[in-house]
Short mmCIF file of C-alpha atoms in Angstrom, two decimals:
data_model
loop_
_atom_site.label_atom_id
_atom_site.label_comp_id
_atom_site.label_asym_id
_atom_site.label_seq_id
_atom_site.Cartn_x
_atom_site.Cartn_y
_atom_site.Cartn_z
CA UNK A 1 11.27 0.00 43.45
CA UNK A 2 8.69 -1.95 41.50
CA UNK A 3 7.86 -5.66 41.55
CA UNK A 4 11.30 -8.04 41.01
CA UNK A 5 13.32 -5.37 42.42
CA UNK A 6 14.20 -3.20 39.13
CA UNK A 7 13.89 0.56 40.63
CA UNK A 8 11.74 2.88 38.86
CA UNK A 9 13.77 5.88 39.22
CA UNK A 10 17.00 4.56 37.81
CA UNK A 11 14.29 3.73 34.96
CA UNK A 12 13.27 6.26 34.25
CA UNK A 13 16.54 8.14 33.99
CA UNK A 14 17.36 5.35 31.90
CA UNK A 15 14.56 5.68 28.94
CA UNK A 16 14.89 9.42 29.09
CA UNK A 17 18.49 9.78 27.90
CA UNK A 18 18.63 6.99 25.44
CA UNK A 19 15.11 7.92 24.22
CA UNK A 20 16.85 11.36 23.61
CA UNK A 21 19.99 9.82 21.95
CA UNK A 22 17.80 7.83 19.55
CA UNK A 23 15.88 10.80 18.25
CA UNK A 24 18.60 12.26 15.64
CA UNK A 25 18.35 8.52 13.64
CA UNK A 26 14.70 8.77 13.89
CA UNK A 27 14.94 12.00 12.59
CA UNK A 28 17.02 10.43 9.63
CA UNK A 29 14.36 7.84 9.14
CA UNK A 30 11.83 10.86 8.24
CA UNK A 31 14.42 11.59 5.62
CA UNK A 32 13.52 8.40 3.79
CA UNK A 33 10.71 8.25 1.31
CA UNK A 34 9.70 4.85 2.11
CA UNK A 35 6.69 4.35 0.42
CA UNK A 36 4.73 1.35 1.02
CA UNK A 37 4.42 -1.00 -1.97
CA UNK A 38 0.66 0.56 -2.72
CA UNK A 39 2.23 3.60 -3.16
CA UNK A 40 5.33 2.35 -5.24
CA UNK A 41 4.82 -0.80 -7.63
CA UNK A 42 8.74 -0.44 -8.36
CA UNK A 43 9.89 -0.30 -4.67
CA UNK A 44 12.33 -3.32 -5.30
CA UNK A 45 13.66 -0.82 -7.29
CA UNK A 46 13.49 2.56 -5.96
CA UNK A 47 15.60 0.72 -2.96
CA UNK A 48 13.78 3.42 -0.18
CA UNK A 49 11.93 0.24 2.05
CA UNK A 50 15.43 -1.48 1.96
CA UNK A 51 16.80 1.84 2.58
CA UNK A 52 14.24 2.06 5.74
CA UNK A 53 15.48 -1.45 6.70
CA UNK A 54 19.11 -0.64 6.80
CA UNK A 55 18.84 2.60 8.34
CA UNK A 56 16.91 0.85 11.26
CA UNK A 57 19.38 -2.56 11.51
CA UNK A 58 22.63 -0.05 11.45
CA UNK A 59 20.96 1.79 14.48
CA UNK A 60 20.05 -1.32 16.40
CA UNK A 61 23.24 -2.94 15.57
CA UNK A 62 25.01 0.22 17.02
CA UNK A 63 23.03 -0.15 20.28
CA UNK A 64 25.65 -3.31 20.87
CA UNK A 65 22.71 -5.34 22.85
CA UNK A 66 24.48 -8.04 24.34
CA UNK A 67 23.20 -11.40 22.65
CA UNK A 68 20.67 -9.96 19.91
CA UNK A 69 20.57 -11.01 16.75
CA UNK A 70 19.88 -8.45 13.97
CA UNK A 71 18.40 -10.54 10.65
CA UNK A 72 17.02 -8.94 7.46
CA UNK A 73 14.51 -12.03 6.06
CA UNK A 74 13.51 -11.15 2.42
CA UNK A 75 11.12 -13.73 1.34
CA UNK A 76 11.27 -13.48 -3.14
CA UNK A 77 8.88 -10.98 -4.22
CA UNK A 78 7.63 -9.61 -1.03
CA UNK A 79 8.87 -6.97 0.28
CA UNK A 80 11.72 -6.94 3.34
CA UNK A 81 10.93 -7.23 7.83
CA UNK A 82 14.04 -6.90 10.09
CA UNK A 83 13.82 -9.08 12.89
CA UNK A 84 15.83 -8.44 16.04
CA UNK A 85 15.78 -11.70 18.63
CA UNK A 86 17.08 -10.47 22.15
CA UNK A 87 17.69 -13.33 24.87
CA UNK A 88 15.62 -13.12 28.19
CA UNK A 89 17.35 -11.92 31.54
CA UNK A 90 19.38 -14.31 33.67
CA UNK A 91 16.25 -13.84 35.73
CA UNK A 92 13.46 -14.26 33.45
CA UNK A 93 10.69 -16.65 34.62
CA UNK A 94 8.29 -16.12 31.39
CA UNK A 95 7.53 -18.91 29.11
CA UNK A 96 7.42 -18.31 25.26
CA UNK A 97 8.40 -14.73 23.12
CA UNK A 98 7.47 -11.39 23.66
CA UNK A 99 6.66 -10.01 19.95
CA UNK A 100 7.26 -6.36 19.37
CA UNK A 101 5.99 -4.96 16.35
CA UNK A 102 6.22 -1.87 14.24
CA UNK A 103 6.68 -0.66 10.48
CA UNK A 104 8.81 1.19 8.40
CA UNK A 105 6.97 1.69 5.75
CA UNK A 106 4.80 4.98 4.96
CA UNK A 107 2.06 6.68 3.32
CA UNK A 108 2.22 9.46 0.42
CA UNK A 109 3.82 12.68 1.34
CA UNK A 110 1.32 15.00 0.15
CA UNK A 111 1.02 18.29 -0.23
CA UNK A 112 -0.51 20.94 2.07
CA UNK A 113 2.17 20.96 5.13
CA UNK A 114 2.45 24.09 6.96
CA UNK A 115 4.89 26.70 6.40
CA UNK A 116 8.29 25.32 6.96
CA UNK A 117 7.34 21.89 7.24
CA UNK A 118 7.23 19.12 4.80
CA UNK A 119 6.93 15.11 4.42
CA UNK A 120 10.64 14.26 3.97
CA UNK A 121 12.31 17.22 6.13
CA UNK A 122 12.34 16.52 10.03
CA UNK A 123 11.41 19.81 12.02
CA UNK A 124 11.18 19.34 15.78
CA UNK A 125 8.67 22.06 16.81
CA UNK A 126 7.40 22.85 20.34
CA UNK A 127 8.39 19.13 21.64
CA UNK A 128 6.79 17.47 18.24
CA UNK A 129 8.79 15.54 15.55
CA UNK A 130 6.96 16.59 12.55
CA UNK A 131 7.68 14.44 9.00
CA UNK A 132 6.34 11.45 7.49
CA UNK A 133 6.93 8.24 9.27
CA UNK A 134 7.66 10.08 12.64
CA UNK A 135 4.56 8.70 14.42
CA UNK A 136 3.24 5.55 11.94
CA UNK A 137 5.74 4.30 12.96
CA UNK A 138 8.95 4.96 13.11
CA UNK A 139 9.38 5.62 16.12
CA UNK A 140 8.66 2.03 17.21
CA UNK A 141 11.45 0.39 16.45
CA UNK A 142 13.67 2.72 18.42
CA UNK A 143 10.99 2.68 21.67
CA UNK A 144 10.86 -0.98 21.32
CA UNK A 145 14.81 -0.96 21.83
CA UNK A 146 14.96 1.85 23.71
CA UNK A 147 12.41 -0.04 26.29
CA UNK A 148 14.61 -3.42 25.99
CA UNK A 149 18.17 -1.44 26.81
CA UNK A 150 16.66 0.67 29.82
CA UNK A 151 15.45 -2.70 31.31
CA UNK A 152 18.64 -3.90 31.81
CA UNK A 153 20.39 -0.60 32.95
CA UNK A 154 18.04 -0.47 35.55
CA UNK A 155 18.47 -3.81 36.75
CA UNK A 156 15.55 -5.64 35.80
CA UNK A 157 14.61 -8.47 33.63
CA UNK A 158 12.79 -9.15 30.45
CA UNK A 159 11.55 -12.17 28.37
CA UNK A 160 12.99 -13.42 25.42
CA UNK A 161 11.59 -10.57 23.00
CA UNK A 162 11.47 -10.48 19.16
CA UNK A 163 11.04 -7.26 17.54
CA UNK A 164 9.68 -7.67 14.29
CA UNK A 165 9.46 -4.44 12.15
CA UNK A 166 7.84 -5.16 8.96
CA UNK A 167 7.65 -2.82 4.92
CA UNK A 168 3.97 -3.26 3.91
CA UNK A 169 1.66 -2.17 6.69
CA UNK A 170 0.53 0.73 5.16
CA UNK A 171 -0.65 -1.79 2.22
CA UNK A 172 -2.87 -3.85 4.12
CA UNK A 173 0.53 -5.80 5.46
CA UNK A 174 -0.08 -8.44 2.39
CA UNK A 175 3.48 -10.02 2.86
CA UNK A 176 3.26 -10.37 6.55
CA UNK A 177 1.37 -13.75 6.66
CA UNK A 178 4.16 -15.53 4.49
CA UNK A 179 6.51 -14.08 7.15
CA UNK A 180 4.84 -15.56 9.66
CA UNK A 181 4.70 -18.97 8.05
CA UNK A 182 8.33 -18.49 7.32
CA UNK A 183 9.73 -17.51 11.24
CA UNK A 184 7.02 -19.75 12.90
CA UNK A 185 10.04 -21.71 13.91
CA UNK A 186 12.20 -18.97 15.48
CA UNK A 187 9.03 -16.99 17.05
CA UNK A 188 8.16 -20.27 19.12
CA UNK A 189 5.21 -19.75 21.44
CA UNK A 190 4.44 -15.87 21.34
CA UNK A 191 3.22 -14.88 25.19
CA UNK A 192 2.68 -11.32 24.57
CA UNK A 193 2.27 -9.03 21.86
CA UNK A 194 3.35 -5.30 21.93
CA UNK A 195 2.55 -3.38 19.16
CA UNK A 196 3.65 0.14 18.74
CA UNK A 197 0.89 1.34 15.85
CA UNK A 198 -1.58 2.28 17.60
CA UNK A 199 -3.60 5.60 19.19
CA UNK A 200 -3.75 7.47 22.22
CA UNK A 201 -7.15 9.52 23.28
CA UNK A 202 -5.03 12.39 24.93
CA UNK A 203 -1.10 12.81 25.74
CA UNK A 204 -2.36 12.14 29.73
CA UNK A 205 -2.08 8.07 30.10
CA UNK A 206 -1.45 4.68 29.01
CA UNK A 207 -4.42 3.81 25.94
CA UNK A 208 -4.63 0.29 25.30
CA UNK A 209 -6.27 -0.54 21.54
CA UNK A 210 -8.97 -3.76 22.69
CA UNK A 211 -10.53 -4.24 19.78
CA UNK A 212 -10.28 -3.33 15.90
CA UNK A 213 -13.03 -3.21 12.96
CA UNK A 214 -12.75 -5.47 10.18
CA UNK A 215 -13.47 -4.83 6.31
CA UNK A 216 -15.16 -5.67 3.06
CA UNK A 217 -14.74 -3.79 0.26
CA UNK A 218 -16.83 -4.84 -3.08
CA UNK A 219 -17.25 -2.77 -6.11
CA UNK A 220 -20.85 -2.44 -7.03
CA UNK A 221 -21.70 -1.93 -11.31
CA UNK A 222 -25.07 -0.78 -12.63
CA UNK A 223 -25.62 -0.93 -16.50
CA UNK A 224 -28.29 0.12 -18.12
CA UNK A 225 -27.80 1.50 -21.59
CA UNK A 226 -25.27 -0.21 -23.80
CA UNK A 227 -23.99 2.86 -24.51
CA UNK A 228 -24.86 6.84 -23.35
CA UNK A 229 -27.50 8.58 -24.73
CA UNK A 230 -29.20 12.09 -25.15
CA UNK A 231 -30.81 12.87 -21.85
CA UNK A 232 -33.84 14.31 -24.29
CA UNK A 233 -34.10 11.58 -26.19
CA UNK A 234 -33.89 8.55 -23.17
CA UNK A 235 -34.33 10.49 -19.90
CA UNK A 236 -37.81 9.28 -18.46
CA UNK A 237 -37.85 6.07 -19.95
CA UNK A 238 -34.99 4.54 -18.82
CA UNK A 239 -34.17 4.80 -15.65
CA UNK A 240 -31.30 6.12 -14.34
CA UNK A 241 -28.48 3.46 -13.45
CA UNK A 242 -27.51 6.21 -10.26
CA UNK A 243 -31.00 5.34 -9.52
CA UNK A 244 -30.78 1.99 -9.15
CA UNK A 245 -27.56 2.11 -7.61
CA UNK A 246 -29.37 4.43 -5.05
CA UNK A 247 -31.86 1.79 -4.45
CA UNK A 248 -29.41 -0.92 -4.28
CA UNK A 249 -27.49 0.95 -1.74
CA UNK A 250 -30.99 1.45 0.18
CA UNK A 251 -31.15 -2.36 0.54
CA UNK A 252 -28.23 -2.16 2.87
CA UNK A 253 -28.34 0.82 4.49
CA UNK A 254 -30.76 3.09 5.88
CA UNK A 255 -29.95 6.62 4.00
CA UNK A 256 -31.70 8.71 6.89
CA UNK A 257 -29.79 6.95 10.02
CA UNK A 258 -26.74 5.38 7.99
CA UNK A 259 -27.73 1.81 9.95
CA UNK A 260 -26.53 -0.92 7.96
CA UNK A 261 -29.54 -3.44 7.78
CA UNK A 262 -28.42 -7.05 6.72
CA UNK A 263 -28.05 -8.60 10.38
CA UNK A 264 -25.41 -10.82 9.35
CA UNK A 265 -22.97 -7.53 9.25
CA UNK A 266 -23.43 -6.88 12.60
CA UNK A 267 -22.62 -8.22 16.43
CA UNK A 268 -23.35 -8.68 20.04
CA UNK A 269 -20.60 -5.95 21.93
CA UNK A 270 -19.51 -7.79 25.15
CA UNK A 271 -19.67 -6.41 28.39
CA UNK A 272 -16.29 -5.59 29.21
CA UNK A 273 -15.87 -3.33 25.95
CA UNK A 274 -19.20 -1.31 26.46
CA UNK A 275 -17.45 -0.63 30.07
CA UNK A 276 -14.23 0.36 28.63
CA UNK A 277 -15.99 2.32 26.48
CA UNK A 278 -17.94 4.21 29.20
CA UNK A 279 -15.01 4.64 30.65
CA UNK A 280 -13.31 6.21 27.88
CA UNK A 281 -15.96 8.51 26.98
CA UNK A 282 -16.09 9.57 30.08
CA UNK A 283 -12.70 10.42 30.09
CA UNK A 284 -13.16 12.17 26.77
CA UNK A 285 -16.10 14.10 26.97
CA UNK A 286 -16.66 15.81 23.86
CA UNK A 287 -13.75 14.32 21.84
CA UNK A 288 -15.34 13.64 18.18
CA UNK A 289 -16.34 17.30 18.04
CA UNK A 290 -12.85 18.08 18.49
CA UNK A 291 -11.23 15.51 16.64
CA UNK A 292 -13.34 15.59 13.90
CA UNK A 293 -12.74 18.70 10.76
CA UNK A 294 -16.28 18.92 10.56
CA UNK A 295 -18.32 21.74 8.87
CA UNK A 296 -19.99 24.58 10.76
CA UNK A 297 -23.50 22.78 12.05
CA UNK A 298 -22.62 19.66 10.98
CA UNK A 299 -24.30 17.18 13.12
CA UNK A 300 -22.87 13.63 14.43
CA UNK A 301 -25.30 10.68 13.91
CA UNK A 302 -25.59 10.27 17.66
CA UNK A 303 -25.88 13.19 20.59
CA UNK A 304 -24.58 10.35 23.27
CA UNK A 305 -20.55 9.75 23.49
CA UNK A 306 -20.67 6.54 24.10
CA UNK A 307 -23.34 5.42 21.34
CA UNK A 308 -20.55 7.90 19.36
CA UNK A 309 -17.62 5.63 20.76
CA UNK A 310 -19.44 2.55 19.84
CA UNK A 311 -20.62 3.72 16.29
CA UNK A 312 -16.41 3.89 15.65
CA UNK A 313 -15.50 0.29 17.21
CA UNK A 314 -18.67 -1.88 17.37
CA UNK A 315 -21.46 -0.92 14.63
CA UNK A 316 -20.58 -1.86 10.94
CA UNK A 317 -21.02 1.34 8.97
CA UNK A 318 -20.45 2.00 4.84
CA UNK A 319 -18.64 4.19 3.15
CA UNK A 320 -18.52 5.31 -0.90
CA UNK A 321 -14.65 5.77 -1.33
CA UNK A 322 -14.52 5.48 -5.78
CA UNK A 323 -16.56 5.98 -8.44
CA UNK A 324 -16.29 5.42 -12.15
CA UNK A 325 -18.83 6.23 -14.69
CA UNK A 326 -19.55 9.43 -13.63
CA UNK A 327 -17.73 12.43 -15.76
CA UNK A 328 -16.28 15.74 -14.08
CA UNK A 329 -19.00 18.49 -13.40
CA UNK A 330 -17.30 20.89 -15.79
CA UNK A 331 -17.44 18.00 -18.46
CA UNK A 332 -20.78 16.85 -17.80
CA UNK A 333 -23.12 16.65 -21.04
CA UNK A 334 -26.90 15.99 -20.72
CA UNK A 335 -26.74 12.04 -21.67
CA UNK A 336 -28.29 9.17 -19.43
CA UNK A 337 -25.25 7.51 -18.54
CA UNK A 338 -24.86 3.85 -19.73
CA UNK A 339 -23.53 2.85 -15.86
CA UNK A 340 -22.20 3.59 -12.87
CA UNK A 341 -19.70 2.58 -11.23
CA UNK A 342 -19.62 2.42 -6.89
CA UNK A 343 -16.22 1.01 -4.56
CA UNK A 344 -18.12 0.73 -1.21
CA UNK A 345 -16.30 0.09 2.03
CA UNK A 346 -17.49 -1.43 4.95
CA UNK A 347 -16.16 -1.40 8.17
CA UNK A 348 -16.99 -4.35 10.14
CA UNK A 349 -17.43 -5.43 13.84
CA UNK A 350 -14.45 -6.72 15.77
CA UNK A 351 -16.10 -10.08 15.46
CA UNK A 352 -17.69 -10.56 12.31
CA UNK A 353 -16.86 -13.05 9.77
CA UNK A 354 -15.70 -10.96 7.04
CA UNK A 355 -16.19 -13.35 4.53
CA UNK A 356 -19.83 -13.87 5.33
CA UNK A 357 -19.87 -10.56 5.48
CA UNK A 358 -19.12 -10.20 1.77
CA UNK A 359 -21.22 -13.13 0.10
CA UNK A 360 -24.10 -11.07 2.30
CA UNK A 361 -23.31 -8.10 0.49
CA UNK A 362 -22.99 -10.07 -2.98
CA UNK A 363 -26.26 -11.47 -3.24
CA UNK A 364 -28.44 -8.56 -1.43
CA UNK A 365 -26.89 -6.52 -4.60
CA UNK A 366 -27.56 -8.31 -6.91
CA UNK A 367 -30.85 -10.24 -6.32
CA UNK A 368 -33.28 -9.08 -8.21
CA UNK A 369 -32.15 -6.02 -10.50
CA UNK A 370 -34.42 -3.28 -10.15
CA UNK A 371 -35.94 -2.73 -14.19
CA UNK A 372 -33.60 -5.84 -15.20
CA UNK A 373 -30.66 -4.09 -15.28
CA UNK A 374 -27.30 -5.34 -15.21
CA UNK A 375 -25.64 -5.60 -11.64
CA UNK A 376 -22.18 -7.15 -10.78
CA UNK A 377 -20.22 -7.12 -7.86
CA UNK A 378 -16.37 -7.56 -7.67
CA UNK A 379 -13.28 -7.12 -6.39
CA UNK A 380 -14.22 -8.12 -3.11
CA UNK A 381 -11.78 -7.75 -0.26
CA UNK A 382 -12.72 -8.98 3.11
CA UNK A 383 -10.47 -8.65 6.44
CA UNK A 384 -11.02 -9.77 9.88
CA UNK A 385 -11.54 -7.73 12.54
CA UNK A 386 -10.17 -8.58 16.42
CA UNK A 387 -11.03 -8.63 19.78
CA UNK A 388 -8.48 -8.95 22.13
CA UNK A 389 -8.60 -11.63 25.25
CA UNK A 390 -9.06 -10.41 28.70
CA UNK A 391 -6.13 -9.04 30.12
CA UNK A 392 -4.31 -11.67 32.97
CA UNK A 393 -3.83 -10.85 36.27
CA UNK A 394 -0.07 -9.88 35.92
CA UNK A 395 -0.82 -7.24 33.04
CA UNK A 396 -3.68 -5.82 34.95
CA UNK A 397 -1.62 -5.36 37.49
CA UNK A 398 1.38 -3.87 35.28
CA UNK A 399 -0.53 -1.65 33.96
CA UNK A 400 -1.62 -0.29 37.21
CA UNK A 401 1.45 0.26 37.70
CA UNK A 402 2.24 2.26 34.66
CA UNK A 403 -0.62 4.49 35.41
CA UNK A 404 0.89 4.85 39.28
CA UNK A 405 4.67 5.55 38.38
CA UNK A 406 4.58 6.66 34.78
CA UNK A 407 1.25 8.69 34.15
CA UNK A 408 -0.18 9.38 37.34
CA UNK A 409 -3.52 8.76 35.77
CA UNK A 410 -5.41 5.73 34.99
CA UNK A 411 -5.00 3.51 31.87
CA UNK A 412 -7.70 3.58 29.65
CA UNK A 413 -9.08 1.13 26.70
CA UNK A 414 -10.55 1.72 23.63
CA UNK A 415 -11.84 -0.36 20.26
CA UNK A 416 -10.24 1.53 16.89
CA UNK A 417 -12.17 2.09 13.78
CA UNK A 418 -9.62 0.76 11.87
CA UNK A 419 -7.68 -2.31 11.31
CA UNK A 420 -4.53 -4.18 11.88
CA UNK A 421 -4.66 -7.44 9.76
CA UNK A 422 -1.40 -8.42 11.91
CA UNK A 423 -3.26 -8.86 15.19
CA UNK A 424 -5.93 -10.84 13.83
CA UNK A 425 -3.08 -13.33 12.38
CA UNK A 426 -0.85 -13.26 15.17
CA UNK A 427 -4.11 -14.29 17.43
CA UNK A 428 -4.87 -17.13 15.85
CA UNK A 429 -1.18 -18.92 15.51
CA UNK A 430 -0.76 -17.77 19.22
CA UNK A 431 -4.44 -18.05 20.83
CA UNK A 432 -2.69 -17.97 24.18
CA UNK A 433 -0.99 -15.00 23.86
CA UNK A 434 -1.99 -10.99 25.50
CA UNK A 435 -1.88 -8.41 23.61
CA UNK A 436 -0.77 -4.80 24.33
CA UNK A 437 -1.49 -2.31 21.77
CA UNK A 438 -0.68 1.33 22.35
CA UNK A 439 0.94 3.68 20.82
CA UNK A 440 1.77 7.77 20.64
CA UNK A 441 -0.59 8.17 17.68
CA UNK A 442 -2.57 11.00 19.88
CA UNK A 443 -5.61 13.02 18.33
CA UNK A 444 -3.58 15.60 16.53
CA UNK A 445 -0.31 13.70 15.41
CA UNK A 446 -2.19 13.30 11.46
CA UNK A 447 -0.87 10.23 10.39
CA UNK A 448 -1.82 10.00 6.64
CA UNK A 449 -2.50 13.64 6.08
CA UNK A 450 -0.29 16.50 5.82
CA UNK A 451 1.45 17.79 9.27
CA UNK A 452 2.11 14.33 10.89
CA UNK A 453 3.76 14.77 13.76
CA UNK A 454 5.22 12.93 16.92
CA UNK A 455 4.81 13.92 20.71
CA UNK A 456 8.47 13.14 21.67
CA UNK A 457 7.50 13.51 25.49
CA UNK A 458 4.66 11.03 25.14
CA UNK A 459 6.45 8.83 22.79
CA UNK A 460 9.06 8.81 25.81
CA UNK A 461 6.79 8.06 28.58
CA UNK A 462 5.16 5.28 26.66
CA UNK A 463 8.98 3.48 26.13
CA UNK A 464 8.96 3.70 29.72
CA UNK A 465 5.88 2.39 30.24
CA UNK A 466 6.44 -0.42 28.28
CA UNK A 467 9.69 -1.05 29.98
CA UNK A 468 7.70 -1.82 33.06
CA UNK A 469 5.78 -4.22 31.19
CA UNK A 470 8.71 -6.11 30.24
CA UNK A 471 10.04 -6.37 33.48
CA UNK A 472 6.40 -7.74 35.32
CA UNK A 473 6.18 -10.33 31.60
CA UNK A 474 9.55 -11.38 32.40
CA UNK A 475 9.24 -11.78 36.87
CA UNK A 476 5.01 -12.73 36.69
CA UNK A 477 4.37 -14.82 33.43
#
C-alpha cells in the first residue's frame, strides 16, 4: 500500500499485464515509416505521419478510458499532433494539468542493421523490441496511457492528464510552438510535465534528466580567390582558405584541449547539478569508455569521471558537422581552392542565451579577417537549453517511493548533452510546473542508428513508476 490508499501490488500487476497487452500494437507502430518532416519533405503526401497518428488514436480509443477526449489537431501546413484529455479521478486534489509528452515521428531507417533486423520490421529478441521508433519514441504514448489505466484499476487517483504526441520532434519540433499557442486554452495551467523521451544511465533505476544543453549553429565561409588556381602557380603567395578557416576557429576553440574560448558561451554550474553529477558518476564508473565506440588507444578529454559528465552536459563544445568546397580525395587535384565552407555546431550550457551565443560567434569569426579574406557567417540557428526547477517535496517523495517500490535502487539525475526544445518552451509558458523528464533510452538503445531497440521490461517498470508519480501528484500537490 502506498500513500493515499493505492495498492502497490495491484498497481504492479495491472501495469504488467496492460503493458504486455500494448506490445503488439507498438510492434505494428514500428512498421510505419513515419519519417520526421526534415527527412520527408512530402510527408503530407506520403501519409506516413498521418498513419502513425491514426494508429495511436485507434489504439487509445480502443482502451475506452472513461471521459477521455481524443482529438487529432491539424494546423495548416504543420505536422499533426494527437491530444488525449483524461479527466481527473474523483478523489484527486491536484490543481492544474499534468501534461504527458511523446512523439510519433522517426529518424531515417539507415542501412547496417544486424542480421535478421531492420528498421520497419519489429523483432522481439532477448527481451528487446528492435525496430525504428520502438524506443524513440513510439513506446511513450502506450506507456502513458497504460500508467493512467493502471492507477485507476489499482484504486488510485490521478490529476487531469493531457497526453500530447507530436510528429516533428526529430526535426527539432518546429511545429510545436504553434500548437502550444493553439492549445493554451485546453491545457490551462500545467503543474506537472512528464516527458518520456529521455535516457537512462542503466536499467537498474529511474533516471531523471534535469538539464538540456542549448544549440547554436552557423555556416562559416572563407573565400580568397574568385576561382581556383593551379597550386603550382598560386600555392604559397596566396593563403589557403582552409588555413584561414582554421585560424578563425582557433579564436573560438583551443585546438589542443577543445575548450571554448568565448566567455559568453560558458555558464556557472549550479551546486545541485554538480551534486547530481557526482552521484551519477559514482553510480556509473567507466560509463563513457564503455558507451562510446572509441578507436583503440583513443583517450577521452578528461580522466575525471565527473568532469566527463560535465563536459557533455554543462560545458560548451564545438563540432564541424559539414563542409563544402572540398572535393572527395579521389577527385582532388593540385588546386588552390577558392573557398572553404564549414558548418559549425555548438552545444551550449543549459542557461546560456543561444541568441547571444550566435551573435558572439558571428562577431568573433568575422572581425578583422586574416589577409583580407572574404569571411561570412550565414544560416544561423539558435535554441536555448533548459535547467529543471528544484523538485518539490511531494515529487522528491514520489521519486523515493518509485525507487523503493518499483526498482529497489535509488533514482539518479543527470543532464543530457542534447536538446529537447519542447522543455524550454513549456518552462517559459508554465514557470511553476514540476518536471519529470525520464525514459527508456538506455545506453545500448541505439536511437537514430541501426539496431534501435526497446528494453521491454525496463519500459514496463518506467511505466509503473510514472503511475506512482501520477497518484502522488493527485494526492499531494
